[in-house]
Every structure is written in C-alpha cells, then in structure tokens.
CSV table of C-alpha atoms and ligand atoms in Angstrom, one decimal:
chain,number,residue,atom,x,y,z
H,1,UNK,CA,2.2,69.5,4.5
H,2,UNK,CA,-0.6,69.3,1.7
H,3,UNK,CA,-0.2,66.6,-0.6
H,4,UNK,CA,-0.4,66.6,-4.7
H,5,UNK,CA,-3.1,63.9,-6.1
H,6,UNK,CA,0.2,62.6,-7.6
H,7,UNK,CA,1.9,62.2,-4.1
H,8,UNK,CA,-1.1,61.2,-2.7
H,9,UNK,CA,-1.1,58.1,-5.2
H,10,UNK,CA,1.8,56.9,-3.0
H,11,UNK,CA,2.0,58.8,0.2
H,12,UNK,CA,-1.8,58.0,0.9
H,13,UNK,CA,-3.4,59.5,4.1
H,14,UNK,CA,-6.5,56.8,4.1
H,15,UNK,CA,-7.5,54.0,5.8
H,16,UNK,CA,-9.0,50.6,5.8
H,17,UNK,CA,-10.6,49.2,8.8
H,18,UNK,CA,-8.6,47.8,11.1
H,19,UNK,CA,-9.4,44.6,12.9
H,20,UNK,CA,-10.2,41.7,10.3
H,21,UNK,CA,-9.5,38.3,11.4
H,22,UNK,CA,-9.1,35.9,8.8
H,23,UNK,CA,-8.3,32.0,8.6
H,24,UNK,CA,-6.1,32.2,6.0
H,25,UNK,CA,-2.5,34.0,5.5
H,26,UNK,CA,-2.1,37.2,3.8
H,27,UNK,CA,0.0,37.4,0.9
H,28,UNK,CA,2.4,39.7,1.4
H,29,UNK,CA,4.3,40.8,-1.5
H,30,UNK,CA,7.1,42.6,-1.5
H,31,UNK,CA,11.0,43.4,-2.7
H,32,UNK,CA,11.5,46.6,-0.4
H,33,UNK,CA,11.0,46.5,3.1
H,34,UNK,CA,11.0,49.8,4.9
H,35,UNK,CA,13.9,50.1,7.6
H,36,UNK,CA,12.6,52.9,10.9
H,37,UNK,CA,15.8,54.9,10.3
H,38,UNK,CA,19.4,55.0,8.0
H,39,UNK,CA,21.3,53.1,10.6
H,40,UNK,CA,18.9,50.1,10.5
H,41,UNK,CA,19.4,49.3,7.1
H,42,UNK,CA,21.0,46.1,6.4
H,43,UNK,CA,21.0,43.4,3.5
H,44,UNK,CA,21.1,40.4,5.7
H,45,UNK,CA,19.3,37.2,4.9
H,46,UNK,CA,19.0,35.6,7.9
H,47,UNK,CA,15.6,36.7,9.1
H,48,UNK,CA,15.0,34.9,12.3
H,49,UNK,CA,18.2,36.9,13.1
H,50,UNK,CA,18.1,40.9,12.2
H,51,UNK,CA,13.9,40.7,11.1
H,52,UNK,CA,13.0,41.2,7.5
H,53,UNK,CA,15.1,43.1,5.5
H,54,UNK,CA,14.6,42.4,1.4
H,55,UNK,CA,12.3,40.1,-0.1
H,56,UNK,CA,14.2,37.8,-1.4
H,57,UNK,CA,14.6,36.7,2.3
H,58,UNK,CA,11.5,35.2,2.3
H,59,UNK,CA,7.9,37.8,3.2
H,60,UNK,CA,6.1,36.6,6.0
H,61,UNK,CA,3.4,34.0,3.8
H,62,UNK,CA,7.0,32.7,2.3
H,63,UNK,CA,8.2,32.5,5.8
H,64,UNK,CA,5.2,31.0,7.1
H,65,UNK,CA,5.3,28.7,4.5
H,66,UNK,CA,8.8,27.5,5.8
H,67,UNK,CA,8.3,27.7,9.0
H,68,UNK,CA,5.0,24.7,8.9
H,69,UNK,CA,7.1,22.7,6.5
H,70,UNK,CA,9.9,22.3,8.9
H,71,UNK,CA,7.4,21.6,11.9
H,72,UNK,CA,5.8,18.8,10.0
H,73,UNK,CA,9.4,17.1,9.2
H,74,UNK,CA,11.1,18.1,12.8
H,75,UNK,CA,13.9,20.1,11.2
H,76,UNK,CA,15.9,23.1,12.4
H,77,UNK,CA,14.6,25.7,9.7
H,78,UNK,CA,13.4,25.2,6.1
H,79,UNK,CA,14.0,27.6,2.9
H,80,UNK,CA,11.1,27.5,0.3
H,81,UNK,CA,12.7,27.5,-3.7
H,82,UNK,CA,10.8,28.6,-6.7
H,83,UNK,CA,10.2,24.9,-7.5
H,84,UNK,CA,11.5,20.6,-6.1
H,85,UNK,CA,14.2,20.7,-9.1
H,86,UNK,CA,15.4,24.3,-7.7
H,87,UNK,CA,16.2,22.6,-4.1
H,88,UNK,CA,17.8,20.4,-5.5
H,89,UNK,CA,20.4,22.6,-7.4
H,90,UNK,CA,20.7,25.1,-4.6
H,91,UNK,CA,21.3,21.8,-2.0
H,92,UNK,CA,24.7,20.8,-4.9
H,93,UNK,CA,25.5,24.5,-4.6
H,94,UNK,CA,25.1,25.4,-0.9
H,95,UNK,CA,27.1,22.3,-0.2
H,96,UNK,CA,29.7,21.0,-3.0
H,97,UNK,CA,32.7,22.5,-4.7
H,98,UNK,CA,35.3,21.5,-7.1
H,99,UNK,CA,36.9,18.6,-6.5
H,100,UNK,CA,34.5,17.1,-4.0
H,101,UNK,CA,32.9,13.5,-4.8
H,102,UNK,CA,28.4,13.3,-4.4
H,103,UNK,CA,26.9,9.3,-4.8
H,104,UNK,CA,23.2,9.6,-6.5
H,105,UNK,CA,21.2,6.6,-6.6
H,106,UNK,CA,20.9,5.3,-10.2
H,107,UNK,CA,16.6,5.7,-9.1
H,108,UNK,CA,17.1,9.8,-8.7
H,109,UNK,CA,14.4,11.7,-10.7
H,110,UNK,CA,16.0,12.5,-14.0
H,111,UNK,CA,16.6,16.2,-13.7
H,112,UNK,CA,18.8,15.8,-10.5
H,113,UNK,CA,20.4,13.2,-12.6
H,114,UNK,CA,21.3,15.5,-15.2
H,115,UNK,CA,22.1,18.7,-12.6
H,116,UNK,CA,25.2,16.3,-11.5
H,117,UNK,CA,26.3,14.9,-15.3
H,118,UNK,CA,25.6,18.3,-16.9
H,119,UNK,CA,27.1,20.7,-14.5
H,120,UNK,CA,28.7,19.3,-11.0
H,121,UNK,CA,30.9,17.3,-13.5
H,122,UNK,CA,31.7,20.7,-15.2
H,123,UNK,CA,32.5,22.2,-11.9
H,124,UNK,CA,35.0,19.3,-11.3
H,125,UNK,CA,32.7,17.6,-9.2
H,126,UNK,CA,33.2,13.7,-9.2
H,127,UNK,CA,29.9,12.0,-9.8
H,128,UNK,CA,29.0,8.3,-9.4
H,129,UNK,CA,26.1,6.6,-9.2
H,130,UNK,CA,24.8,3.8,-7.2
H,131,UNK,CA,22.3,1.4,-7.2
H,132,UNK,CA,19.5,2.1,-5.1
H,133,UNK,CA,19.1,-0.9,-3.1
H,134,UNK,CA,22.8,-0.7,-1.8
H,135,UNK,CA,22.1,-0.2,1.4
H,136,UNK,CA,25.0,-0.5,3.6
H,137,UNK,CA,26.9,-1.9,0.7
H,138,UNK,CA,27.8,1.7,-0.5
H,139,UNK,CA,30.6,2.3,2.1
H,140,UNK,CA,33.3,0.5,-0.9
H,141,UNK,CA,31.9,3.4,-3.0
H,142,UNK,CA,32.9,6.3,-0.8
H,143,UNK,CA,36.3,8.3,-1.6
H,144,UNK,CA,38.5,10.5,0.4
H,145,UNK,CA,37.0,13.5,-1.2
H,146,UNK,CA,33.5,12.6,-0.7
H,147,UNK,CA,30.6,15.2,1.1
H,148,UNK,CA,27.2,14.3,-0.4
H,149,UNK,CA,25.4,11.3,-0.6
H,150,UNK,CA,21.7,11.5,-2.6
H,151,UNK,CA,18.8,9.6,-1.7
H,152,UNK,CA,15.4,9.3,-2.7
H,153,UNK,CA,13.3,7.2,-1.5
H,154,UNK,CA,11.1,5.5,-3.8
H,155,UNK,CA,12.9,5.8,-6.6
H,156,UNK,CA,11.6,8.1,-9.4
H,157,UNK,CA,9.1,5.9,-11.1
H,158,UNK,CA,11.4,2.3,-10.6
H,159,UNK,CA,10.1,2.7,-7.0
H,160,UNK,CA,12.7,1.3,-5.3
H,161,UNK,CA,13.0,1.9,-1.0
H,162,UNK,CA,16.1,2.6,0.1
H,163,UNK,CA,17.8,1.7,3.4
H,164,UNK,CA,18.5,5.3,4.2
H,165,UNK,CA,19.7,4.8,8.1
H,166,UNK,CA,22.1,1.6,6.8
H,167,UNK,CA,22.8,4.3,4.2
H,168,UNK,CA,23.6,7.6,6.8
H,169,UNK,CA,25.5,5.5,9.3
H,170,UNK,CA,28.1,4.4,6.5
H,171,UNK,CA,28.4,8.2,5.4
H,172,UNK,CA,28.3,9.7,9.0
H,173,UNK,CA,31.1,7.4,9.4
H,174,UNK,CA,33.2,9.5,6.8
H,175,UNK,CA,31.9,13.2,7.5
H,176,UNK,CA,29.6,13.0,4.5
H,177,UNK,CA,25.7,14.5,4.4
H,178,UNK,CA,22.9,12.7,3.5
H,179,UNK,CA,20.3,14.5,1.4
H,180,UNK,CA,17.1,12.7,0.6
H,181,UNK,CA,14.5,13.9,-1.5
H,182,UNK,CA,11.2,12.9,0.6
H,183,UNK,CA,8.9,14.3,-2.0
H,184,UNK,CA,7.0,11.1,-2.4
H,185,UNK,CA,6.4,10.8,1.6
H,186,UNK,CA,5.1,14.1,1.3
H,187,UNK,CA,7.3,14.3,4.6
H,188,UNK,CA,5.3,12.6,6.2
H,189,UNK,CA,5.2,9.1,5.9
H,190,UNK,CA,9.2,8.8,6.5
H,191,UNK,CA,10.4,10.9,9.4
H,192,UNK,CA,13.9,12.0,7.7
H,193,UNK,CA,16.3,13.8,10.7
H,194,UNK,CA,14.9,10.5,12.9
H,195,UNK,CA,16.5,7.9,10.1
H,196,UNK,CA,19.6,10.0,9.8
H,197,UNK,CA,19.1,12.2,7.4
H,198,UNK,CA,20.9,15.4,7.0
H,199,UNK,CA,19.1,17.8,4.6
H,200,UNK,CA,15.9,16.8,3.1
H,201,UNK,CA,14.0,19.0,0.0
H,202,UNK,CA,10.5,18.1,-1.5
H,203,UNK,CA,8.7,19.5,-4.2
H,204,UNK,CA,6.1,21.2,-2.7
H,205,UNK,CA,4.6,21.2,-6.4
H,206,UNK,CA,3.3,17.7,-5.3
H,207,UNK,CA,1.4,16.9,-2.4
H,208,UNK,CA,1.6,20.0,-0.2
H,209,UNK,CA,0.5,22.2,-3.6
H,210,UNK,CA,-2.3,19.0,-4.2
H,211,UNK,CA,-3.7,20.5,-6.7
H,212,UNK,CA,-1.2,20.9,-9.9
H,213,UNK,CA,-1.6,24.9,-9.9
H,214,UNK,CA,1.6,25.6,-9.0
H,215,UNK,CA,5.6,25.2,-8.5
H,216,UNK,CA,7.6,25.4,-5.4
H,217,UNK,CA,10.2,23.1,-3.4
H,218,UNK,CA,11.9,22.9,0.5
H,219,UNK,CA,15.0,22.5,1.8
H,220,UNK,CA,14.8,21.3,5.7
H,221,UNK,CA,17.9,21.5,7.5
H,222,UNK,CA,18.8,19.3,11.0
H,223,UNK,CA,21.3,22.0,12.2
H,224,UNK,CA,22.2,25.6,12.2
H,225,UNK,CA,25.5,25.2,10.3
H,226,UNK,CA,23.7,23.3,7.5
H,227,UNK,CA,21.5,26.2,7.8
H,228,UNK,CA,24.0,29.1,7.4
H,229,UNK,CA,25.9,27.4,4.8
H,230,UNK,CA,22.3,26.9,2.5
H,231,UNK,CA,21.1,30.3,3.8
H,232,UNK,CA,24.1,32.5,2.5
H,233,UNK,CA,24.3,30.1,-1.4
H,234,UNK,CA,20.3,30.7,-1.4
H,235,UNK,CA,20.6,34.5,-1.3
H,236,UNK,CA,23.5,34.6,-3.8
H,237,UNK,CA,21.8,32.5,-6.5
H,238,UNK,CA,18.8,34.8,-5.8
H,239,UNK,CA,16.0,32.1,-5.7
H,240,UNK,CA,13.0,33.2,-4.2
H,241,UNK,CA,9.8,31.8,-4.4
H,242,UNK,CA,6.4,33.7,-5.3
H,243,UNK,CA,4.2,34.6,-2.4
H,244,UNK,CA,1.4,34.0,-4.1
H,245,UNK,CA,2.4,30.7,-4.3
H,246,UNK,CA,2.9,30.2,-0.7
H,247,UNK,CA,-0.1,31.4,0.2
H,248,UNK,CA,-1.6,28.3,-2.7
H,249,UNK,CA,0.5,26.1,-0.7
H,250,UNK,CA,-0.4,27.1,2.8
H,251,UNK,CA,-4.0,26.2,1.4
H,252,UNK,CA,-3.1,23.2,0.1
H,253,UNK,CA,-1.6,21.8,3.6
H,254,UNK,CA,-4.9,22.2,5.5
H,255,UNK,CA,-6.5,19.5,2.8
H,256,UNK,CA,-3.1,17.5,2.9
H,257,UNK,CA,-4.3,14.7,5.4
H,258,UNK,CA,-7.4,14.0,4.2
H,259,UNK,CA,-6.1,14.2,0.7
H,260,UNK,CA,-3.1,11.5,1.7
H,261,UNK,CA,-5.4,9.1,3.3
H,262,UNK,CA,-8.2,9.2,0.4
H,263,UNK,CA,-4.8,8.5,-2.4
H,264,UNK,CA,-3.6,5.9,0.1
H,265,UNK,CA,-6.5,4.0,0.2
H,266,UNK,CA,-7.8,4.1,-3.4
H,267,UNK,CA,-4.1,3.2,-5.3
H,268,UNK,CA,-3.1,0.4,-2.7
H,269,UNK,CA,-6.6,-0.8,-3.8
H,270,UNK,CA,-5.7,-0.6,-7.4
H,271,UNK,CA,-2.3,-1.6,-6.8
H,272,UNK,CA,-3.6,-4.8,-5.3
H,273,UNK,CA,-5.8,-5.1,-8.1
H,274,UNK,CA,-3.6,-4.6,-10.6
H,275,UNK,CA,-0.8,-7.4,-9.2
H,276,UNK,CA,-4.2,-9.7,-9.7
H,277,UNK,CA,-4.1,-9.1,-13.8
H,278,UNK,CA,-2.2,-11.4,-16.1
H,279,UNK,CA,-1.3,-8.5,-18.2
H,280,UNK,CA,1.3,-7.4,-15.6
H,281,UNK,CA,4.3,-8.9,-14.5
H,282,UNK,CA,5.3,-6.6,-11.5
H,283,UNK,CA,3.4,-4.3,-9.4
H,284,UNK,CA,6.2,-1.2,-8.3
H,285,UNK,CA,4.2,-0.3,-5.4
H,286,UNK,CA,6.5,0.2,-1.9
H,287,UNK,CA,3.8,-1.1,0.5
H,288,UNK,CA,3.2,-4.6,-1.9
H,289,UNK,CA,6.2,-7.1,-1.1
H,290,UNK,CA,6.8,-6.8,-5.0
H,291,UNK,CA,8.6,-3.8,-4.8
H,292,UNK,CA,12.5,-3.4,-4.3
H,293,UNK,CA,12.9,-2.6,-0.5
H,294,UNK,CA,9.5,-3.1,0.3
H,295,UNK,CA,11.1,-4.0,4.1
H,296,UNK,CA,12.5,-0.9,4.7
H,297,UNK,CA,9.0,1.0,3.9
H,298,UNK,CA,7.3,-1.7,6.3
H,299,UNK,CA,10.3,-0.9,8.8
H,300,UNK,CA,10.3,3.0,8.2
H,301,UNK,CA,7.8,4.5,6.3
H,302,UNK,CA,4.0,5.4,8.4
H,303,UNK,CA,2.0,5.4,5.5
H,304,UNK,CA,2.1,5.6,1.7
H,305,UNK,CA,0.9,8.0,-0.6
H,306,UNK,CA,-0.4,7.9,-4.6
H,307,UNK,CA,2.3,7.1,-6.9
H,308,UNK,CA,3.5,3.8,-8.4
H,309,UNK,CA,4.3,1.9,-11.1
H,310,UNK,CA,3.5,-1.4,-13.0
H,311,UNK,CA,5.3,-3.4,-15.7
H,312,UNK,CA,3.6,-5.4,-18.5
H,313,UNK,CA,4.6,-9.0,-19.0
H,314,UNK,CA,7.4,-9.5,-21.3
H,315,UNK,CA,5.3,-10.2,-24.3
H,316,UNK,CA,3.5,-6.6,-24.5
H,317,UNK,CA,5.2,-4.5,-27.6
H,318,UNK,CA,6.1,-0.5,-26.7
H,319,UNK,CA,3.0,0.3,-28.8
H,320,UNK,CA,0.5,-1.7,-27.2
H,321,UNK,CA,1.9,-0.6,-24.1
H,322,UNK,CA,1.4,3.2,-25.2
H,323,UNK,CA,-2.1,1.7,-26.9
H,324,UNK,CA,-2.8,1.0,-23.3
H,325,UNK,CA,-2.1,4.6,-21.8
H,326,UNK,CA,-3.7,6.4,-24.8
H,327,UNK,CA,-6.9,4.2,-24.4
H,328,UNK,CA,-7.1,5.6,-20.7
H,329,UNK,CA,-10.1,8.1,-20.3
H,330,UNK,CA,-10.2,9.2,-16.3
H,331,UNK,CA,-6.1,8.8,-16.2
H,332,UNK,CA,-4.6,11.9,-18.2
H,333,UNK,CA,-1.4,11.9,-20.0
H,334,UNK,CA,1.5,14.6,-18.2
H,335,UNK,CA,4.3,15.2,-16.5
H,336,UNK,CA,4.3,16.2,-12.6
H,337,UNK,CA,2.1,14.5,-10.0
H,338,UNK,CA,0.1,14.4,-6.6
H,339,UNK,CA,-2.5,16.2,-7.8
H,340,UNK,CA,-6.1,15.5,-8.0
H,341,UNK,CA,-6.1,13.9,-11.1
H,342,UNK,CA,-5.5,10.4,-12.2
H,343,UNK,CA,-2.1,10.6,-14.3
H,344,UNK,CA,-0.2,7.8,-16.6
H,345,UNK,CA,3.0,8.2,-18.3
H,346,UNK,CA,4.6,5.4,-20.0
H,347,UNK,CA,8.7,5.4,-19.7
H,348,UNK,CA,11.5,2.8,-21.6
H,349,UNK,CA,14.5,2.5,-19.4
H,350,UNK,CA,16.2,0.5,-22.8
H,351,UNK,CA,19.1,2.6,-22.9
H,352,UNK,CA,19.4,3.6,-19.2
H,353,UNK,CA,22.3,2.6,-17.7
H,354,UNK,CA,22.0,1.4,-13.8
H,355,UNK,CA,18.3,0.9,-14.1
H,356,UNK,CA,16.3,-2.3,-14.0
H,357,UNK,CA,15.9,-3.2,-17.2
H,358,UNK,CA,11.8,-2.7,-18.2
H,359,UNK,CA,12.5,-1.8,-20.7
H,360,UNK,CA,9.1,-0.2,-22.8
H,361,UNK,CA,7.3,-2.2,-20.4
H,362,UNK,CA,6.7,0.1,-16.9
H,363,UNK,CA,3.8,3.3,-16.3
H,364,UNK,CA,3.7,5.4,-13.8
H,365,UNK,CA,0.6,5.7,-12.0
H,366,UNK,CA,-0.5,8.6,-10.3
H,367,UNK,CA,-3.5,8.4,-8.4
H,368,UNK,CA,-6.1,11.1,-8.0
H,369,UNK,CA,-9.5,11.5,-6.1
H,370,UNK,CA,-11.7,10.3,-8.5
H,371,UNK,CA,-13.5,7.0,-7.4
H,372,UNK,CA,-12.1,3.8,-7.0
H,373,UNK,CA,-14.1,2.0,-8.4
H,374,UNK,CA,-14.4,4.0,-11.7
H,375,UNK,CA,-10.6,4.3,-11.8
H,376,UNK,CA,-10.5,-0.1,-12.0
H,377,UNK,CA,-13.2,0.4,-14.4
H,378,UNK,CA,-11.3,2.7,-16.6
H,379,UNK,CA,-8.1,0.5,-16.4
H,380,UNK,CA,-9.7,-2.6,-17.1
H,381,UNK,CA,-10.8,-1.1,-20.0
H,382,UNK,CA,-7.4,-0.1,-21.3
H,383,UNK,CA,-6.1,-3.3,-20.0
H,384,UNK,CA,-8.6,-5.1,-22.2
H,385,UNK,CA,-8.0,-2.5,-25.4
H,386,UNK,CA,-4.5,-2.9,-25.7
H,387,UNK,CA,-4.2,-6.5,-26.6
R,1,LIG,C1,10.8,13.1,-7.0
R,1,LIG,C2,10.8,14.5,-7.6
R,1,LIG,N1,11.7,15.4,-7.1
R,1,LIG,C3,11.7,16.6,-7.5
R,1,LIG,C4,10.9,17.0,-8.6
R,1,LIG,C5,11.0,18.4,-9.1
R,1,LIG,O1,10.0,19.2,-8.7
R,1,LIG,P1,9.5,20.5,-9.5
R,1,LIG,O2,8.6,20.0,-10.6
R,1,LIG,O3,8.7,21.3,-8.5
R,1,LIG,O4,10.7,21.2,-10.0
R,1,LIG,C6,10.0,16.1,-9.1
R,1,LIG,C7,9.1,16.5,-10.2
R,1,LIG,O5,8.5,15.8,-10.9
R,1,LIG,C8,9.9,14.8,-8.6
R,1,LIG,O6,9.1,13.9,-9.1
C-alpha cells in the first residue's frame, strides 16, 4: 500500500546498516513495547518471566544494568530505582505494613532516617533506633512484630562498622530481614548475601555512577520470594529509572576498579596523615583502629573506598571549624559523593539524639582523583588557616 509522507514519518520503509558492533550498550528507550499479536499482550513485570512487556519493567540497558549489579554482589536479581534514597523507600514499601516493627541504626544516612519518622510512623509502623555498634546486643531490642532490621555499614559520616553477621543471626533467629545499605563498599569491598544479609540497595549515584552526573540506586535480592514481593511494590509505585542513566552507569563500572584502588590509596594516605595532626582528635576512617568497629572491617570488609571523617580537638569553635572547610581550594563544598572530586562538608550532631556526640567538631571527607600529594598540601593549608 503506498504510504503518505505523514505515515511515512512513523511507518518508515528505510533502513540503516545492519551489522555494527559496539563496546558499549545501546540505550534503549522506551514506554511501549510492541506485542507479535492481541493475544500476547500482557502487563506483567516480571521480565526474566513473560520477556519485556512495558517500560517501566526495566528496557534492556536498565536491565543490563541490573543484571551486572547483581553479578558483582552474588545476588538472585537486582531492580535499578531512579535514585539510593528511592531503594530505600521502595525496600520499607515492598516489605513493611502497618503494625510491623523495623530497627535503623542511629548511623543511617539522614533521609532513610526521616522515610521511617516521617512516614513508616504514619503508616503505623513501629520505629526504633539502635546504636550502631550493637552488634549482637540488639536481640533485647527485637519485638514480636518485628520484620526489618537496617544496616549500614559505615555509618553515614560517624563511620561506624557494624557487626552485620552478629547482627543477621540474631534477626534470622526471629524471621526478620536484614537490609544493608552497602553504598560505601560500592558492593564490593563487603560481600553482603555471604555475611547474612538479606536485601542490600546502594546508590548507584556514588561509586558505580563515579563521576557525579547522575542519580540512580539498586535493590539486590538473595531469593526469589524477596524478589516477587519487591518486584510487584516496584511496579505499583511506578519507579523506573532513566535509560540514559543506565547506560552512564554501565560506563562508569568499566572505570570502577581502577577508580576504587586510586581513592583507596590516596585517602588511607591522607587519613593516616591526618591522625598525625594536633588539630584533630579522631580520625573516622574504618580501615584506621580509630574508628568504631574497625574489627569487623579488618574481619569482613576486602578493601575500602574514599569517604571518611575527622573531628577537631575539643578546643576548635563551629566557625573556625567552617573557617577550615571554606579555606579549602581542591576540596569543594556539596552534598553527594564518590565522585572525582575532592568534597568537604562540615556536620554538628549537637542536637542529634543517639549520635556520638561531635558535636560542630566532625567533616566529611570525600576523596577524589586529584593528587595526593596536592590534596595534603591543600589541607595543611586549611589546617594552618583556621586557627
Ligand atoms: C549512604 C547513602 N545511602 C543512600 C543515599 C541516597 O542516594 P541518592 O542520592 O542516589 O538518592 C546516599 C546519598 O548521599 C548515601 O550517602
């Protein structure tokens, strides 16, 4: 039948070469995917079971994305989320209801903090929070009614390493999950599902993106019911993650080991550097013995990656502290982390409840790919400026 320009516009009769073999992944975008006849149509999400069927299901780069993920952390399946904080609210969804009782370590990253005081408690969902260094300790904590236990391990900037297998025998004991947000590991350096773990999520925004361009997070399941049960919550709240984004990501894993050992090896040299300065009372560093639960990285953790903290000694005022960051030049100033860029925030845990008490005194350090010995210079400098 001949075709109208018009038509032709969307029924197109030309071609491209076929044949082109490429390193990376297409990005395949897409809501509607074409069904061979009226029977076949079906709005199911599981892909791996019935093929692809919508795109909120994931497109191949989203699933490809996925897919590597959960090869890397020896899971069962993994769902990519439009961002770490999304996981982390589709995890509460997928797996709590009313009247159920979750434990979050007083260290969780502040948003998942706030996702169980702000609206898990409004859902009737008993919330209490432990300290982070409980270990096997937090069995007196658990109720009749409780399914999820939270860990993270380091701590969000307090740094603290948790014993996660004292921590998943204790729950296993009473039917509850263990969720662990390995972000900082970049699932790597701490094998989850072999320490006992349950469900793990990272933001992918950090290491696996490297390169602070973009915003996406993982679930990683250990079996096929914790699968089905986040699978069917993950197409109802609709979250689906940008394939262009994936295909960023997918990029950014090919860079991710060379990447982790360069940040390994320049901010344990700063970190050793730093716990050498009078200026600062405690380096928060997992793999230095002055970090809380510094054992359990020695005894489970491979490696460690560029984030960590240090407090000033007890004389140093908030604004010399912020006199320090400010007089920074390589280290910027912002939110997020695991990039290429040297980063500093300062924090003031004075009127946090359940955290060590720092007070003004503690920034976080992110470490980037500049040179070492440029990054010492820089904060000597600012060590030297603040006073
Ligand atoms: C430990 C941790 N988990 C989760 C998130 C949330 O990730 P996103 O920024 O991708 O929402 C962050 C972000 O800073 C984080 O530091």
């Amino acid at each position: 039948m001949p075709k109208n320009w018009k038509t032709k516009l969307i029924h197109s009769d030309a071609h491209a070469p076929e044949g082109f073999r490429s390193l990376s992944t297409p990005v395949y975008r897409g809501s509607t995917v074409l069904f061979p006849k009226a029977t076949a149509v079906q709005d199911t999400w599981d892909q791996y079971e019935v093929g692809y069927t919508y795109g909120l299901y994931g497109t191949p780069t989203t699933l490809e994305l996925a897919a590597r993920i959960c090869e890397l952390e020896n899971g069962f399946r993994t769902f990519i989320t439009p961002g770490g904080q999304g996981a982390i609210a589709l995890i509460n969804l997928a797996f709590l209801k009313a009247g159920d009782h979750v434990l979050v370590p007083e260290s969780i990253y502040t948003p998942n903090r706030k996702f169980a005081v702000d609206v898990l408690r409004r859902f009737a969902v008993e919330v209490t929070f432990y300290p982070p260094t409980t270990g096997a300790g937090i069995e007196s904590l658990f109720r009749k009614n409780t399914r999820l236990v939270w860990c993270e391990s380091p701590g969000s900037i307090t740094m603290e390493v948790q014993d996660v297998p004292a921590i998943a025998d204790a729950a296993h004991r009473i039917g509850s999950l263990v969720v662990l947000d390995n972000t900082w590991s970049a699932g790597i350096f701490f094998d989850a599902f072999a320490h006992g773990v349950d469900v793990t999520m990272q933001a992918l925004t950090k290491y696996v993106g490297g390169h602070s361009d973009l915003l996406l997070g993982s679930i990683t399941v250990r079996d096929e019911a914790a699968y089905k049960r986040l699978g069917s919550t993950h197409q109802l709240v609709g979250c689906a993650a940008s394939p262009d984004d994936c295909s960023l990501a997918l990029r950014g894993m090919k860079t991710l080991a060379v990447r982790l050992k360069a940040l390994e090896e320049t901010a344990l040299g700063l970190a050793r550097w730093l716990a050498q300065r009078p200026e600062i009372e405690l380096v928060l560093h997992p793999a230095l013995p002055s970090c809380p639960g510094h054992e359990f990285w020695k005894r489970d953790f491979t490696g460690s990656s560029g984030l960590f903290s240090i407090v000033f000694q007890q004389q140093f005022t908030k604004p010399q502290v912020l006199a320090f960051v400010d007089a920074l030049d390589l280290f910027e100033i912002g939110y997020s982390w695991a990039g290429v860029t040297s980063l500093a925030v300062a924090y003031d845990f004075h009127s946090t409840p359940g955290r060590p008490n720092y007070g003004h005194r503690i920034v976080r350090l992110n470490i980037g790919l500049e040179d070492v010995d440029d990054l010492q210079a820089d904060l000597a400098h600012a060590l030297v400026s603040m006073k």
